[in-house]
XYZ file of C-alpha atoms in Angstrom:
440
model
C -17.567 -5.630 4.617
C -18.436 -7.754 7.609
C -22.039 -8.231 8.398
C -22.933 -7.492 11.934
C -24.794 -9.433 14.288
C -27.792 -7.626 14.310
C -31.345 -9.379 13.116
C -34.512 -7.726 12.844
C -35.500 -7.973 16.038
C -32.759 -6.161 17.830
C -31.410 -4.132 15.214
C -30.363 -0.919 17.604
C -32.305 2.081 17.371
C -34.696 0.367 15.195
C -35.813 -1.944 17.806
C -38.949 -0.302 19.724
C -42.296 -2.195 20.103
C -44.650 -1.113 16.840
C -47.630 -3.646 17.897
C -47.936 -0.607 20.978
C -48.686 2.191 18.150
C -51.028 0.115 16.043
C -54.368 -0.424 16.205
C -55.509 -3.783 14.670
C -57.331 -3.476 11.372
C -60.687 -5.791 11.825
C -62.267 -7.623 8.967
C -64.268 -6.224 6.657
C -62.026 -2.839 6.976
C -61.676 -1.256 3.836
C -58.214 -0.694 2.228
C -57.002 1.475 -0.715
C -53.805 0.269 -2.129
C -52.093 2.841 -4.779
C -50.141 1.104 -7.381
C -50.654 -2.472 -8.752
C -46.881 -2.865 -9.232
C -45.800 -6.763 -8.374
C -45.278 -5.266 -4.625
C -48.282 -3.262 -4.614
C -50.807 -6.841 -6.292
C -48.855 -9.038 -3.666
C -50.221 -6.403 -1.041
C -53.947 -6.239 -1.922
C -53.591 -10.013 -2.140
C -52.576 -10.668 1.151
C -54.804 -7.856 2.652
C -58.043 -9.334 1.069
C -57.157 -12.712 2.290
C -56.753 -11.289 5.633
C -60.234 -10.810 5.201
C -60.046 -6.931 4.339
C -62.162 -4.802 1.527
C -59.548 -4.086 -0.808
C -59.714 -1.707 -3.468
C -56.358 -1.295 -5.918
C -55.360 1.728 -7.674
C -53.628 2.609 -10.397
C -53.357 5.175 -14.042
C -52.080 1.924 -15.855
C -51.955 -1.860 -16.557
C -51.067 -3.900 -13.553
C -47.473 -4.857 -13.546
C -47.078 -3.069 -16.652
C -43.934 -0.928 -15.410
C -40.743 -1.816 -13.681
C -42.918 -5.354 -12.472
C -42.216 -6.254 -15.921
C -38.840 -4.453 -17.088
C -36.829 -6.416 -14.536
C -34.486 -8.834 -15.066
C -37.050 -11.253 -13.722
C -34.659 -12.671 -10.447
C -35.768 -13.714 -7.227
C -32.184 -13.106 -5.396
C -32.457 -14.408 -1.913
C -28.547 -13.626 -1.415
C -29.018 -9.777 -2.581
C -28.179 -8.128 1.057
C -25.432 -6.175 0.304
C -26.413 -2.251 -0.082
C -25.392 0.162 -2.729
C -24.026 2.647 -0.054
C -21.040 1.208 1.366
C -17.457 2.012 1.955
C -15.564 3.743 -0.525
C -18.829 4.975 -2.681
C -17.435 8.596 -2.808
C -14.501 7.574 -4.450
C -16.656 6.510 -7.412
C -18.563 9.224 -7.578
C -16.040 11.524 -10.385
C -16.503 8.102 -12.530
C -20.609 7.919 -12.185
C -20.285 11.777 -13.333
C -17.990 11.539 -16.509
C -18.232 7.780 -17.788
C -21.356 7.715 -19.937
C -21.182 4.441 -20.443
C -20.321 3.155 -16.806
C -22.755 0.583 -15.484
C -23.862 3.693 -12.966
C -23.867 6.696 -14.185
C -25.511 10.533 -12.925
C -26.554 13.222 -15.512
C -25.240 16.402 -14.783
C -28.273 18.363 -15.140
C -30.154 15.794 -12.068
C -27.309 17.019 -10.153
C -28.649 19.546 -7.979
C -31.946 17.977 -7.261
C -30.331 14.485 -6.328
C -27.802 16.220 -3.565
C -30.482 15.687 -0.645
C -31.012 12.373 -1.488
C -27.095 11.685 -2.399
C -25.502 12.941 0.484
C -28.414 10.634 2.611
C -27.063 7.904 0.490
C -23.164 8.960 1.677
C -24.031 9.314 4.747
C -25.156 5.076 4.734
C -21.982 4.545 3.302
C -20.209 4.525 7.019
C -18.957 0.727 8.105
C -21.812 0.752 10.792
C -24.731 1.626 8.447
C -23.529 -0.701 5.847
C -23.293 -3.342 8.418
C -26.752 -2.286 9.837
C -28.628 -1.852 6.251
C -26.961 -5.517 5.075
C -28.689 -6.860 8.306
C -32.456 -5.668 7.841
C -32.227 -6.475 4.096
C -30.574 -10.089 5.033
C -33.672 -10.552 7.273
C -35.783 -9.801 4.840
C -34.540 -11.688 2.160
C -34.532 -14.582 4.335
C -38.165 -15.352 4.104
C -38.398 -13.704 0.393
C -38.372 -17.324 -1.720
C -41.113 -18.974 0.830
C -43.234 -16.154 0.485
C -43.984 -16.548 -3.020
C -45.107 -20.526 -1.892
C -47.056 -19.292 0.749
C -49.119 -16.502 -0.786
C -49.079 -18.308 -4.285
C -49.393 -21.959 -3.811
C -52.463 -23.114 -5.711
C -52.761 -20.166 -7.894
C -51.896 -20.591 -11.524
C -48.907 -17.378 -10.638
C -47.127 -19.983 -8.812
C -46.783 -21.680 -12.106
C -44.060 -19.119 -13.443
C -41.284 -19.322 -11.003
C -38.387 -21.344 -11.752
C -36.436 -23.113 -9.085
C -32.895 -22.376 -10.487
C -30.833 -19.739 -8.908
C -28.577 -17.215 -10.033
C -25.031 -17.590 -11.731
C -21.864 -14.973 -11.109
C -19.356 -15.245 -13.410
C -15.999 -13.338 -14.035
C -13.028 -13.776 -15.828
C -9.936 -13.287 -13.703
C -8.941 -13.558 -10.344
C -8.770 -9.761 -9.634
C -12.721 -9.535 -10.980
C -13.361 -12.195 -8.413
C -11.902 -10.532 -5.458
C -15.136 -8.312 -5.780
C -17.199 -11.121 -4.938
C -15.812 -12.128 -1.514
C -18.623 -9.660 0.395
C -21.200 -11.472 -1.149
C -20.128 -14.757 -0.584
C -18.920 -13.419 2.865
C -22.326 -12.005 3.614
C -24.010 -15.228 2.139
C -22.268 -17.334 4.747
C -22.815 -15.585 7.686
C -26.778 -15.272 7.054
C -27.408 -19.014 6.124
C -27.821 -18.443 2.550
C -25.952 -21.077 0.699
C -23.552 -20.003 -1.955
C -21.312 -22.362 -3.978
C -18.133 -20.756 -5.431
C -17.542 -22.186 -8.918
C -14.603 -22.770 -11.171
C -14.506 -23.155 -15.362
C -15.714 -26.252 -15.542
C -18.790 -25.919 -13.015
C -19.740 -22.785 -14.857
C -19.424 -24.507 -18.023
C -21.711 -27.301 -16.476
C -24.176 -24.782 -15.372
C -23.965 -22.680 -18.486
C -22.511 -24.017 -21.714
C -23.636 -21.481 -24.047
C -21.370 -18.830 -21.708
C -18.106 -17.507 -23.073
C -15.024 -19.969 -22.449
C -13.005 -17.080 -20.896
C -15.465 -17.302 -17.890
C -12.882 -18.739 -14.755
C -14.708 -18.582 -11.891
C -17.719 -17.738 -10.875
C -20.707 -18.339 -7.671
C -23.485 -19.845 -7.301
C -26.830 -19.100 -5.419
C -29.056 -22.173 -5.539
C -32.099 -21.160 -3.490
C -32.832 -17.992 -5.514
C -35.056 -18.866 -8.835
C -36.097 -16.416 -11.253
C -40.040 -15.645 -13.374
C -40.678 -17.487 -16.439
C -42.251 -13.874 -17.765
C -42.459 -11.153 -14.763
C -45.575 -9.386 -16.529
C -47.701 -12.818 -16.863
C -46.543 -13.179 -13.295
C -48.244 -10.102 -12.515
C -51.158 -10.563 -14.577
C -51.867 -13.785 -12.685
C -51.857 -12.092 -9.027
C -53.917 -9.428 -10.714
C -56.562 -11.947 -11.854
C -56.613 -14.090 -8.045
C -57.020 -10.828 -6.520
C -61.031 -10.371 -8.641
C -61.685 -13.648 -8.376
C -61.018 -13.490 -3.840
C -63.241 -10.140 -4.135
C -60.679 -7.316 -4.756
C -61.848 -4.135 -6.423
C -59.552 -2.252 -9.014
C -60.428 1.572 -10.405
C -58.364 2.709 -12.993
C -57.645 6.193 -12.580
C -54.787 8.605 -12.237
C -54.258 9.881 -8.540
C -53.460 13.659 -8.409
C -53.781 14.307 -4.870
C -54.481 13.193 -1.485
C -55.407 13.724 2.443
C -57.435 13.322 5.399
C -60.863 13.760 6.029
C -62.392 15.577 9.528
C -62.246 12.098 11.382
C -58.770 11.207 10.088
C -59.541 8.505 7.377
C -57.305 9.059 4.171
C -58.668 9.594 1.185
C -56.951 9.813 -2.862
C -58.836 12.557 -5.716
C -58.492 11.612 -9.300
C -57.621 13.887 -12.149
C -61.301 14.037 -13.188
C -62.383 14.898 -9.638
C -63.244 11.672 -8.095
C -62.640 10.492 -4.129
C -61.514 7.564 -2.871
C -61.364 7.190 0.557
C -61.252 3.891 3.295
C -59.940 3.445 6.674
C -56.155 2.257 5.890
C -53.901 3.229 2.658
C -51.066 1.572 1.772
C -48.788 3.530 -0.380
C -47.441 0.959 -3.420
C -46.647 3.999 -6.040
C -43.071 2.831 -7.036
C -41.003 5.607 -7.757
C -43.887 8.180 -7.153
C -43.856 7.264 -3.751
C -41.412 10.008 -2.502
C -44.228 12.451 -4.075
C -47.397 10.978 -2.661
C -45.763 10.487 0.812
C -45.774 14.460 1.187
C -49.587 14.391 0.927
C -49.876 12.561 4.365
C -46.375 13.689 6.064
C -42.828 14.429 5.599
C -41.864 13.101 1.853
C -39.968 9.908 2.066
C -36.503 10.100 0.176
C -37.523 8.001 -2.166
C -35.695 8.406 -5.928
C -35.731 7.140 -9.266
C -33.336 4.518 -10.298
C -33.387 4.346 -13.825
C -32.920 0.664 -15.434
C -32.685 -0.405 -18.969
C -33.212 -3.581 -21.024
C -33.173 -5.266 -24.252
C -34.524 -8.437 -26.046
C -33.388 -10.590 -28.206
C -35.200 -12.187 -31.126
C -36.717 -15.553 -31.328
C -35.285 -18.473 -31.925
C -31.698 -18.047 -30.559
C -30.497 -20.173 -27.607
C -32.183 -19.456 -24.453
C -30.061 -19.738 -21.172
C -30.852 -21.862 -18.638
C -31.535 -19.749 -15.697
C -30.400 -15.883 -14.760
C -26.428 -15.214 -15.514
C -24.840 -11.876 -13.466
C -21.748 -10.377 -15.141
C -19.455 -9.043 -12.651
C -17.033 -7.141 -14.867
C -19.931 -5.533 -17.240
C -22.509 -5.252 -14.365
C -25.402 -6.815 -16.895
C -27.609 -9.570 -16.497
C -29.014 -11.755 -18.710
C -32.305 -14.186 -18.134
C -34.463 -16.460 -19.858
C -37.626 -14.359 -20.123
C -40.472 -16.130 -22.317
C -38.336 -17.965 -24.018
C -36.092 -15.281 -25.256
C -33.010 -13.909 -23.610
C -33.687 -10.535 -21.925
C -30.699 -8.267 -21.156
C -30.603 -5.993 -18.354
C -28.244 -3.517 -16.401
C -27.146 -0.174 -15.335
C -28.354 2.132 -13.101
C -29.041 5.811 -14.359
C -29.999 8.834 -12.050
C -31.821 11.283 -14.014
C -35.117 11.890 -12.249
C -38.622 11.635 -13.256
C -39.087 13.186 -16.174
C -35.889 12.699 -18.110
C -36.400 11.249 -21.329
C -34.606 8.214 -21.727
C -30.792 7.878 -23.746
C -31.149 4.619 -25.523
C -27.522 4.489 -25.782
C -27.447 2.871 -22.767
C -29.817 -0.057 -23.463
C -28.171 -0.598 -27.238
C -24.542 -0.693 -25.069
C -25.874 -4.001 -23.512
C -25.789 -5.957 -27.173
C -21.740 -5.975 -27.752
C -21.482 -6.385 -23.636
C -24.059 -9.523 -24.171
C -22.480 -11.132 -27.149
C -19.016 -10.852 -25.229
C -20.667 -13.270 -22.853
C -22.224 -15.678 -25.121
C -20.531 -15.837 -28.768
C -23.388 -17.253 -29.816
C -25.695 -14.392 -29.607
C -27.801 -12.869 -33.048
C -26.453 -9.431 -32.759
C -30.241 -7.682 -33.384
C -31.774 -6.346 -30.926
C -35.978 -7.193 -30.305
C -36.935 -4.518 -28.278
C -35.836 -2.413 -25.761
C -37.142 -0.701 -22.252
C -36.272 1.472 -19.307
C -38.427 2.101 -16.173
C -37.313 3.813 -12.792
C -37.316 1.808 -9.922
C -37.605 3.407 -6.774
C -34.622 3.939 -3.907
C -33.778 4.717 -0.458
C -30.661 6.125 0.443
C -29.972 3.173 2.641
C -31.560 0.264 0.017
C -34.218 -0.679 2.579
C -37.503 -0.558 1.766
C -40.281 1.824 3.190
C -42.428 -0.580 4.664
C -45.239 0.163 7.464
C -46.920 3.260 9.113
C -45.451 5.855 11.046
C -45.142 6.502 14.682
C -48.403 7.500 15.916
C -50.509 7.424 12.109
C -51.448 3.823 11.833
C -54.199 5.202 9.004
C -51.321 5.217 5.820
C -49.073 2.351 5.831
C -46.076 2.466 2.769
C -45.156 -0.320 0.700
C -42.173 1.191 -1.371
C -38.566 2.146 -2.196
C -37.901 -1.708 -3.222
C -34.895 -0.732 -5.456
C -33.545 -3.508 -7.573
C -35.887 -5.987 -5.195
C -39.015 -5.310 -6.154
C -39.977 -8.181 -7.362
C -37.312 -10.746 -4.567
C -39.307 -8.967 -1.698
C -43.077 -8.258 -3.481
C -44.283 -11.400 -1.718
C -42.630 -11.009 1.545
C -43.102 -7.274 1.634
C -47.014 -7.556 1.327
C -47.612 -10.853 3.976
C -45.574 -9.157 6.814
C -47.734 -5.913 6.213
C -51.014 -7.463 5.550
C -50.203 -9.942 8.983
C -48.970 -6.561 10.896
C -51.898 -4.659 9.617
C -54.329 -6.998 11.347
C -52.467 -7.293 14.574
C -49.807 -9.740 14.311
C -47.031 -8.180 17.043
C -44.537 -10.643 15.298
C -44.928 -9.365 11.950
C -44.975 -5.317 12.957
C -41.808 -6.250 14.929
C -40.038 -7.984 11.736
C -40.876 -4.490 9.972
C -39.027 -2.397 12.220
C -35.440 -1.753 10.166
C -37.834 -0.821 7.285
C -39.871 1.851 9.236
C -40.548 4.724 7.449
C -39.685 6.945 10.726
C -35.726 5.991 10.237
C -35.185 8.915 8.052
């Protein structure tokens, strides 16, 4: 795939001028953010230090779901979407290989087709090209984001400065890579293509079969994604942020247009903005305020390793296996594979206990017990964009959502262009134009 010239600011059809349809939020506004995911606590962060009354929602612990079941990357050379020439072909595979890195269940079937043939229909060479560009822009600002809102915090403290490691085995496997590096190149991100030895330098505990390999060194990864979270929670009290804990049932407008959120036990929130942070429930509360946003559960998995076993240096991708493994409090956390099965699915642990013999493949050294083990949906568009801003002509509910697998790369970028276009920055409501939540 070759990326097209397109940035954010011209992207096509995208391109129109949002600072027209907004109306600038003052000071002392009030703001209700739903969700305290990693991209919805980077929101209310910025937003309060833009000066706005922020109140945070959410049923559970802050950045107790897929903020801290990731496999704890910052990937600043991520651009490339998952639609993209030649995904139908691998469609029979995702349907009968229940152990393929991603994998449908049959009975999700007919509820995913909307959303499926949305995601074949991004799988043209134009909207691959186009989707690779707004992501690329994003990304592009995703690493200095987390300075910029952090710096000074004790958060900041958890982010590592090493970036991420590809590795294959054979010269076929790394044939798959060329897009990346490809796409790497041609957006400024550098990307240094590695043979045995250079892996070995950057990795010795890896497998001795590993041949070649990439390297991204401006990404970094989270010492421990959930303190990470915990941290933002705790700056946003102590700037003046309010957090109810509560689960949201329902939502709408009032006479004069404000939006407003009922809990189960009958209580009413209501300010002059919204922002929509509700991870893979997004797609549900979207229909409260307008047409639902195609927003669908991803399902991820990972495991942990026990103490006291060699920790890696920074985050290693497997390209053959599709798993990653990263150095997550001091223990090695294994991640990978992408499951559609919809909300309420319960989950097949098969598919996080297939990620031990894949993991001790890749480093021989590995204890072959497993510490404990997760899965947690993480919400996708059709076209891997994110959901980010109003809609034409309803400036009152803004969405922060449909991340994917860059939740936590773009929580920091995602919630300073909103808070900045919120309050009337025209450069900032332009820069959020591919992710508009009027392109489907």
């Amino acid at each position: 795939m070759t990326p097209c010239p397109v940035s954010l600011v011209d992207a096509g059809h995208f391109s129109f001028e949002r600072e027209q349809m907004m109306t600038r939020v003052e000071p002392g506004s009030t703001v209700l953010v739903l969700g305290a995911g990693i991209v919805g606590l980077c929101t209310a962060l910025a937003l309060q230090r833009r000066g706005l009354a922020v109140t945070l929602i959410d049923s559970g612990e802050p950045g107790a779901g897929c903020s801290a079941g990731n496999a704890a990357m910052i990937q600043i050379g991520s651009s490339l979407p998952l639609a993209a020439p030649g995904l139908l072909r691998r469609v029979p595979g995702m349907l009968t290989d229940p152990e393929g890195p991603l994998v449908m269940r049959w009975r999700h079937l007919p509820a995913l087709m909307p959303w499926g043939l949305k995601l074949l229909r991004n799988a043209t060479p134009e909207a691959t090209a186009r989707n690779e560009a707004a992501l690329a822009g994003l990304l592009s600002g995703a690493r200095r984001a987390f300075d910029d809102l952090l710096a000074g915090t004790p958060a900041h403290g958890v982010i590592r400065n090493r970036g991420e490691l590809y590795v294959v085995r054979t010269e076929q496997a790394f044939a798959a890579y060329r897009a990346k590096i490809e796409a790497c190149r041609y957006n400024g991100v550098e990307i240094e293509v590695l043979d045995a030895a250079r892996i070995r330098e950057l990795e010795p505990l890896l497998s001795p079969e590993y041949r070649r390999g990439v390297y991204v060194p401006g990404s970094a990864y989270v010492d421990h994604p959930q303190r990470l979270s915990t941290m933002i929670f705790d700056q946003f009290l102590a700037e003046g942020g309010q957090f109810e804990r509560c689960r949201i049932v329902k939502g709408g407008r009032s006479v004069e247009g404000q939006p407003f959120l009922t809990s189960d036990s009958g209580r009413t929130f209501g300010a002059e903005r919204l922002v929509v942070a509700a991870g893979s429930a997004a797609g549900g509360v979207s229909g409260w305020f307008g047409p639902r946003l195609p927003i669908e559960p991803q399902r991820g998995y990972h495991i942990t390793l026990p103490p006291g076993a060699d920790a890696l240096q920074g985050p290693v991708i497997e390209g053959e296996m599709s798993i990653a493994v990263s150095p997550v409090g001091g223990v090695n956390r294994v991640a990978g594979t992408m499951e559609f099965a919809g909300h309420s699915a319960a989950p097949d642990w098969r598919r996080a206990e297939m990620l031990m013999p894949l993991a001790r493949r890749m480093i021989p050294t590995l204890p072959g017990q497993i510490e404990t083990r997760w899965y947690g949906d993480r919400p996708g568009t059709p076209d891997s964009v994110p959901v980010l801003g109003p809609r034409r002509g309803d400036d009152r509910v803004w969405y922060a959502c449909g991340h994917g697998m860059l939740g936590l790369t773009l929580s920091a970028r995602s919630g300073l262009l909103l808070a900045a276009a919120m309050t009337g920055d025209a450069q900032a409501a332009q820069a959020l134009a591919a992710s508009s939540p009027d392109r489907f």
